[in-house]
Amino acid sequence: MSGPAVKILVVDDEPPIRRLLRTGLATQDYAIAEAADAGQAQAHLKSEKTDLIVLDLGLPDRNGLDLLKDLRSGGIDVPVVVLSSRTDEAGIVQALELGADDYVTKPFSMNELIARIKVALRHRLQEQGEKPVFKVGELSVDLVRRVVKLGDNEVKLSPREYEILRTLVRHAGRVLTHQALMREVWGGIADVQNLRVHVRQLRQKIEPDPEQPRYILTETGVGYRLRAPE
Amino acid sequence: MAENRRNLDKRPSPEALLENAQREAQGRLKIFLGAAPGVGKTYEMLQSARAKRQEGVDIVVGLVETHGRKETQALLEGLEVIPRRRVDYKGATLEEMDLDAILRRHPEIVLVDELAHTNAPGSRHPKRFRDVEELLAAGIDVYTTVNIQHIESLNDVVAQITSVRVRETVPDSIIDRADDIEVIDITPDDLIQRLKEGKVYVPQTARRALDHYFSPGNLTALRELALRRTAQRVDEQLLSHMQAHAIPGPWPAGDRVMVCIDEGPGGAALVRYTRRMADRLRAPWTVFHVETTRSLRFSEEERNRISDTLRLAQQLGGETAIVPGHDAVEEIMRYAEANNVCHIVIGKSRKSRIAELLHGSVTHELMRRAGVISVHVVAPRDLDTTPSNKTAARPESRNADILPYAWSTAFVALALGCGMILDEILAVQSVALVFLTAVLASAITYGLWPALYTSMISMLTFNFFFLPPLYTFTIAEPENVVALFFFLVVAFIASNLTARVRSQAIVARQRAKTTEDLYLFSRKLAGIGTLDDVLWATAFQVASMLKMQVVILLVDGGELTVRTGYPPEDTLDDADVAAAKWAFENNRTAGRGSDTLPGAKRLFIPMRTGRGVVGVVGIDSAKEGPLLTPEQQRLFDALIDQAALAFDRVRLAADADRTKLALEADRLRSALLTSISHDLRTPLAAIIGAAGTLRDFGNVLSEVAKRDLVATVQEEADRLNRFIANLLDMTRIESGAIEPQGALHDVGEIVGSALQRASKVLAQHRLEVEIDGTLPMLKLDAVLFEQVLFNILDNAAKYAPANSTIRLTAWQSEGKVALQILDEGDGIPPEDVERIFDKFYRVRKGDRVRAGTGLGLPICRGFIEAMGGTVEAANRSDRSGAVITIKLPVPTDAPQLDEVA
């Protein structure tokens, strides 16, 4: 991405974390702005153009989730990557359902965060056009002709399985909650266990080692993620 | 009581010291004693009260009867009066002293008039002096008034003097307890003058005896009585003081007075007489009763009389002794000689002269055999007892009366048969011996009267069948007459002796059985370990030995609740609950038949141990009358004492256990803190050190060195992260905050994500995964289960050498899904196979061990068990190494994976 630097707003109440994020993200030539609480964040967003928000869920004055809700309902559509603690899967799922794009748990690796930021940005930029053929590793998915190949071998999928895979592909690199997947594939909230069964079957077909999946990754307690192409 | 203080040493007598000490905690009692009504006791008491009030003492009026006298009324001005309590009784409203209000108010001194008053039914105590006792026990001082004729031991004397028997009495114990007695004394002439002026209150009912009562002679006698009684009390106080301070004094030698009572009326008067005599002599005294076979045939009324007399004796401060025996006089003498008795008091014989000749009289026999002991024969004038109706209750044994005689006749018939056979061989006199055998048999089996009957029948039979002329009742030869006569004599004597032995044997057997039962109970209790069992065993034993219904109450969380009962009983009605509470709080018996709350259904007795009152036992029986005879009372006390001991023992054992646990927990906790502190600081030290080095020496370090330090920071930070995560997990488990989100999951999926997470840890090892494809879905919490797998994998990587294989397999068997993780390390020491699941346990294997938290496996167990599964550790059988096995139940409604479309 050439052109003006991507502007990222970092919202976190802990100064050391903000410092760390500034240093780390600066390596990608992003322009970093900081906010220490929800109030400061909203003020900044009103006045400045922002391309992505890194949001800590544990903010002092207002819950990070509340801020997220307000932003989305206020029409602010920038991608959001949330930071949360390890044991708060419920919070993560809620954030994703409220419109966050992805998450990392503290303590996180900078690499992972940067990767997810990039994916989130890419998806936004590529909203309008989907590439017809998606490839990652040995897996290729032709979205137009609805053909899935592992290496050179074609894989036969049931309609449901294909739908699941297609949804994952459309959000490749980003996490999808169970609920989001079910909404896309079933059109509403069905039995989560149903979804799991289907994913398992899907894995049996497209993963070289279903027990140690390389493509469809499990985000325990949250949902699934299709590995992004490098 | 004077009788307990025989102490010839120069040391202060322990009883006296104890009494003094106990006195300190209680209130002081001051009695205003008068010889007759109208001497001015209430007036005097109020005067004292006002004086105290002037001094600033907190003194209130509990209850004062002014009877409308203006001067007395005037004295009440300025004193705080506690309002009386209204009691409705049979349509009328009575007013009584409000005991609870006074206890709440808790003044320094309270005035309570008329100590001998009987409270209205429904009051806590039937008598006012019991109310006063409760006030004293609470530490409140009491001023009270009482007339001399109300004192129990003087009741008879006053009745003799005035011909008016006063019904309301006060026990001597409360007079003895008084710290001060003030005699309100005026001359008889002055009193009569006051009576004429109408200044004396006399109840309507006594008006008839008025003139007789208030004669100068009577009043003088009463006055002397009052003065003498007070002098006696002062004397005792002096004695007490001298003994408490070890002042040597002229104590008389250890004499004892003994009074013998039987079932007749007049026992109470004898007891009171003895009490007065014992007081004069300052000697201890005992009430003695001999239980003979005659006792078995006593009517209900006679039994009650003996009980009442013995209880009166205890109230008046005497000891009691009941002894079984056949010959009353013999037992009396035996006891007297063994106990240093100098005086025996006995009632005059009630029998007629003829009866005396035939059966003898205990009194006369005693006088003959008393030796050097003085025998006092007392004929008390008991004015209103009616002669007992001996035809009233029939003893139980009369129903079977015919049976002994029938059997005796059978014996004789048998003897006759034998005699007939032996007649050929033996001389006729020897045949008589066969009949004698029958007589003895009858005596042994049935007692005196059937034996006498058998003697007569035998004689007649022997005469009829064996003495010529045969088959007639006449006797031809004179020598046979003599022989027959002597046969009868011998038969009678034998009957008598045998019957006596038999009755003694019966009584002794009964006693032995009781002792045996007590012994067995004691042994049973010794073996019991829990409190409830002790209570149950006690309730059962009391119920069966005393034939009563029993409940036992203990304090549970501040409330006195029913813990057990025989027959089992859960709730008590209000009156019983109140009586039980009172008995517990005041450490005195209460309830049916006692002096407190007698309206309750049961009698409640406090259970005392060395630590104070622990509970209350309530007993009840269907029959009327007093619940426990003195004999039964002793048995009951023995049982309850044993139970209390067992109770204490169980509690002490529990306390000891608790203390041991607490100590152990303390020890563990401090060991824990040390360990955790170390485990937290070590990685921190590495991180701080490395980062510091980078900062301070960054310019001189090589790239390799810098990368090295950074790697250290990274690794140690990871380690710290894992440790903290484990600590938090463990805390969650311990506080019960684990709520597994149980949904159906694919085991393989979670294995996959766990392996993903552990990829760094497992970098040095080879991994083999073998999961059965047909495994059903299990009810799991994905996050917790992933953590479990991660912990086990981390463990395996720690203890297995680099490049070795770690295997993970899962399969289904016996309705469960089993998952195993196997490593190729050194395995677990066999004795530690269970201990590795203990918190902070680490297998020490020298320096090769990468220090872990010691929490990984306990967390696994905590999580797995919260999900309804099990986790076990073992050593591999095929080679060295450890194997951890997780087993999870298969939910009944799990769909097969391939079925879902």
XYZ file of C-alpha atoms in Angstrom, chain A residues 8-228:
221
model
C -4.059 3.918 13.457
C -5.654 4.990 16.725
C -4.464 3.051 19.771
C -6.921 3.086 22.691
C -5.467 1.658 25.904
C -5.322 2.967 29.469
C -1.894 1.458 30.253
C 1.024 3.714 29.193
C 3.487 0.826 28.773
C 1.119 -0.915 26.338
C 0.638 2.283 24.356
C 4.393 2.755 24.193
C 4.870 -0.795 23.062
C 2.216 -0.481 20.361
C 3.612 2.764 19.107
C 7.085 1.309 18.800
C 5.908 -1.939 17.268
C 3.419 -0.548 14.786
C 5.750 2.212 13.732
C 7.943 -0.450 12.110
C 5.173 -0.806 9.511
C 5.204 2.905 8.808
C 1.793 3.402 10.301
C 0.954 6.790 11.793
C 0.047 6.198 15.411
C -2.314 8.269 17.514
C -3.020 7.482 21.156
C -6.058 7.737 23.406
C -6.101 6.726 27.057
C -9.844 6.330 27.477
C -13.104 6.181 25.539
C -13.702 9.905 25.852
C -10.383 10.794 24.302
C -10.960 8.197 21.578
C -14.312 9.655 20.566
C -12.917 13.148 20.579
C -10.082 12.083 18.317
C -12.355 10.231 15.921
C -14.575 13.272 15.509
C -11.703 15.480 14.454
C -9.219 13.196 12.738
C -9.417 10.712 9.922
C -8.604 7.198 11.160
C -8.033 4.022 9.176
C -8.015 1.437 12.015
C -8.552 1.316 15.763
C -6.685 -0.955 18.191
C -9.072 -1.063 21.159
C -8.426 -2.427 24.653
C -11.580 -3.945 26.103
C -10.711 -3.120 29.683
C -10.972 0.681 29.561
C -11.483 2.698 32.716
C -14.357 5.068 32.031
C -16.468 3.044 29.720
C -16.310 -0.519 28.843
C -14.520 -1.010 25.537
C -17.568 -2.899 24.289
C -19.807 0.080 24.949
C -17.482 2.306 22.982
C -17.500 -0.160 20.132
C -21.289 -0.282 20.149
C -21.486 3.478 20.093
C -19.025 3.764 17.250
C -20.781 1.251 15.071
C -24.225 2.612 15.741
C -22.837 6.080 15.139
C -21.881 4.999 11.681
C -18.128 4.813 12.175
C -17.124 1.867 10.119
C -13.346 1.720 10.494
C -11.877 -1.713 11.183
C -11.333 -2.477 14.894
C -8.910 -4.987 16.400
C -9.574 -5.564 20.108
C -7.103 -6.402 22.835
C -8.443 -8.573 25.619
C -7.339 -10.911 28.407
C -6.960 -14.619 27.944
C -9.899 -15.764 29.977
C -12.457 -13.409 28.518
C -13.784 -15.426 25.545
C -17.251 -14.117 26.209
C -16.002 -10.550 25.846
C -14.194 -11.412 22.626
C -17.252 -13.025 21.081
C -19.365 -10.089 22.108
C -16.892 -7.638 20.594
C -16.837 -9.519 17.308
C -20.606 -9.668 17.252
C -20.750 -5.950 17.886
C -18.673 -5.354 14.816
C -15.011 -5.776 15.710
C -12.944 -7.294 12.989
C -10.436 -9.341 14.944
C -8.739 -9.765 18.293
C -5.530 -10.651 20.102
C -5.204 -11.750 23.706
C -2.735 -10.264 26.088
C 0.121 -11.041 26.265
C 0.304 -10.959 22.456
C 3.066 -11.182 19.960
C 3.570 -8.087 17.855
C 3.811 -10.217 14.735
C 0.380 -11.611 15.276
C -1.131 -8.218 15.905
C 0.435 -6.734 12.797
C -0.741 -9.696 10.715
C -4.292 -9.192 11.889
C -4.186 -5.500 11.343
C -3.070 -6.078 7.778
C -5.827 -8.595 7.144
C -8.418 -6.254 8.548
C -7.195 -3.397 6.391
C -7.069 -5.563 3.298
C -10.589 -6.768 3.712
C -11.861 -3.285 3.991
C -9.990 -2.130 0.963
C -11.137 -5.077 -1.034
C -14.753 -4.935 -0.032
C -15.987 -4.377 -3.522
C -14.070 -6.945 -5.468
C -13.473 -10.543 -4.518
C -10.705 -12.320 -6.243
C -12.292 -15.162 -8.181
C -9.857 -17.850 -7.105
C -8.589 -18.030 -3.566
C -5.411 -19.872 -2.814
C -3.619 -20.636 0.407
C -1.001 -23.322 0.659
C -2.238 -26.325 -1.291
C -5.846 -25.274 -1.058
C -7.561 -23.451 -3.867
C -11.162 -22.348 -3.979
C -12.783 -21.119 -7.220
C -15.615 -18.963 -6.032
C -17.157 -18.544 -9.475
C -17.227 -22.110 -10.592
C -17.571 -23.474 -7.044
C -14.656 -25.851 -7.392
C -12.370 -26.745 -4.468
C -9.021 -28.333 -5.055
C -6.365 -29.640 -2.758
C -3.252 -29.635 -4.762
C -4.411 -31.078 -8.055
C -7.211 -33.191 -6.652
C -10.711 -31.927 -6.644
C -12.597 -32.230 -3.398
C -16.323 -32.925 -3.306
C -18.129 -30.924 -0.667
C -21.727 -30.934 0.408
C -23.593 -27.681 -0.153
C -23.362 -26.759 3.511
C -19.685 -27.505 3.671
C -19.073 -25.380 0.650
C -20.999 -22.512 2.134
C -18.948 -22.670 5.286
C -15.744 -22.709 3.298
C -16.878 -19.859 1.115
C -17.721 -17.716 4.120
C -14.352 -18.443 5.633
C -12.679 -17.563 2.367
C -14.510 -14.285 2.122
C -13.113 -13.414 5.536
C -9.784 -15.133 5.018
C -7.332 -14.291 7.761
C -10.048 -12.891 9.977
C -11.778 -14.659 12.802
C -15.443 -15.543 12.437
C -17.513 -16.284 15.512
C -19.658 -19.392 15.539
C -22.731 -17.195 15.467
C -21.496 -15.169 12.497
C -20.767 -18.343 10.565
C -24.154 -19.774 11.346
C -25.878 -16.599 10.321
C -24.150 -16.690 6.984
C -24.638 -20.368 6.314
C -27.911 -21.207 7.999
C -29.457 -17.773 7.958
C -29.912 -17.700 11.724
C -28.644 -19.089 14.962
C -28.770 -22.866 14.799
C -27.207 -25.459 17.057
C -23.492 -24.687 17.426
C -22.782 -28.351 17.656
C -24.154 -28.716 14.163
C -21.589 -26.239 12.934
C -18.792 -28.064 14.680
C -19.815 -31.330 13.119
C -19.771 -29.769 9.675
C -16.420 -28.152 10.220
C -15.043 -31.466 11.308
C -16.323 -33.110 8.188
C -14.923 -30.284 6.112
C -11.574 -30.700 7.726
C -11.593 -34.389 7.033
C -11.867 -33.549 3.372
C -9.514 -30.653 2.874
C -6.917 -30.982 5.602
C -3.931 -33.224 5.010
C -3.863 -33.941 8.776
C -7.340 -33.242 10.139
C -6.098 -33.520 13.725
C -3.609 -30.750 13.200
C -5.403 -28.443 10.776
C -3.414 -26.027 8.733
C -6.114 -24.149 6.952
C -9.186 -23.993 9.119
C -7.859 -22.914 12.494
C -9.844 -23.226 15.719
C -10.097 -20.125 17.883
C -11.105 -21.906 21.065
C -14.247 -20.555 22.592
C -14.645 -17.934 19.857
C -14.955 -19.374 16.382
C -12.863 -20.268 13.338
C -10.331 -18.604 11.134
C -9.133 -19.509 7.674
C -5.426 -19.044 7.321
C -4.551 -16.063 5.211
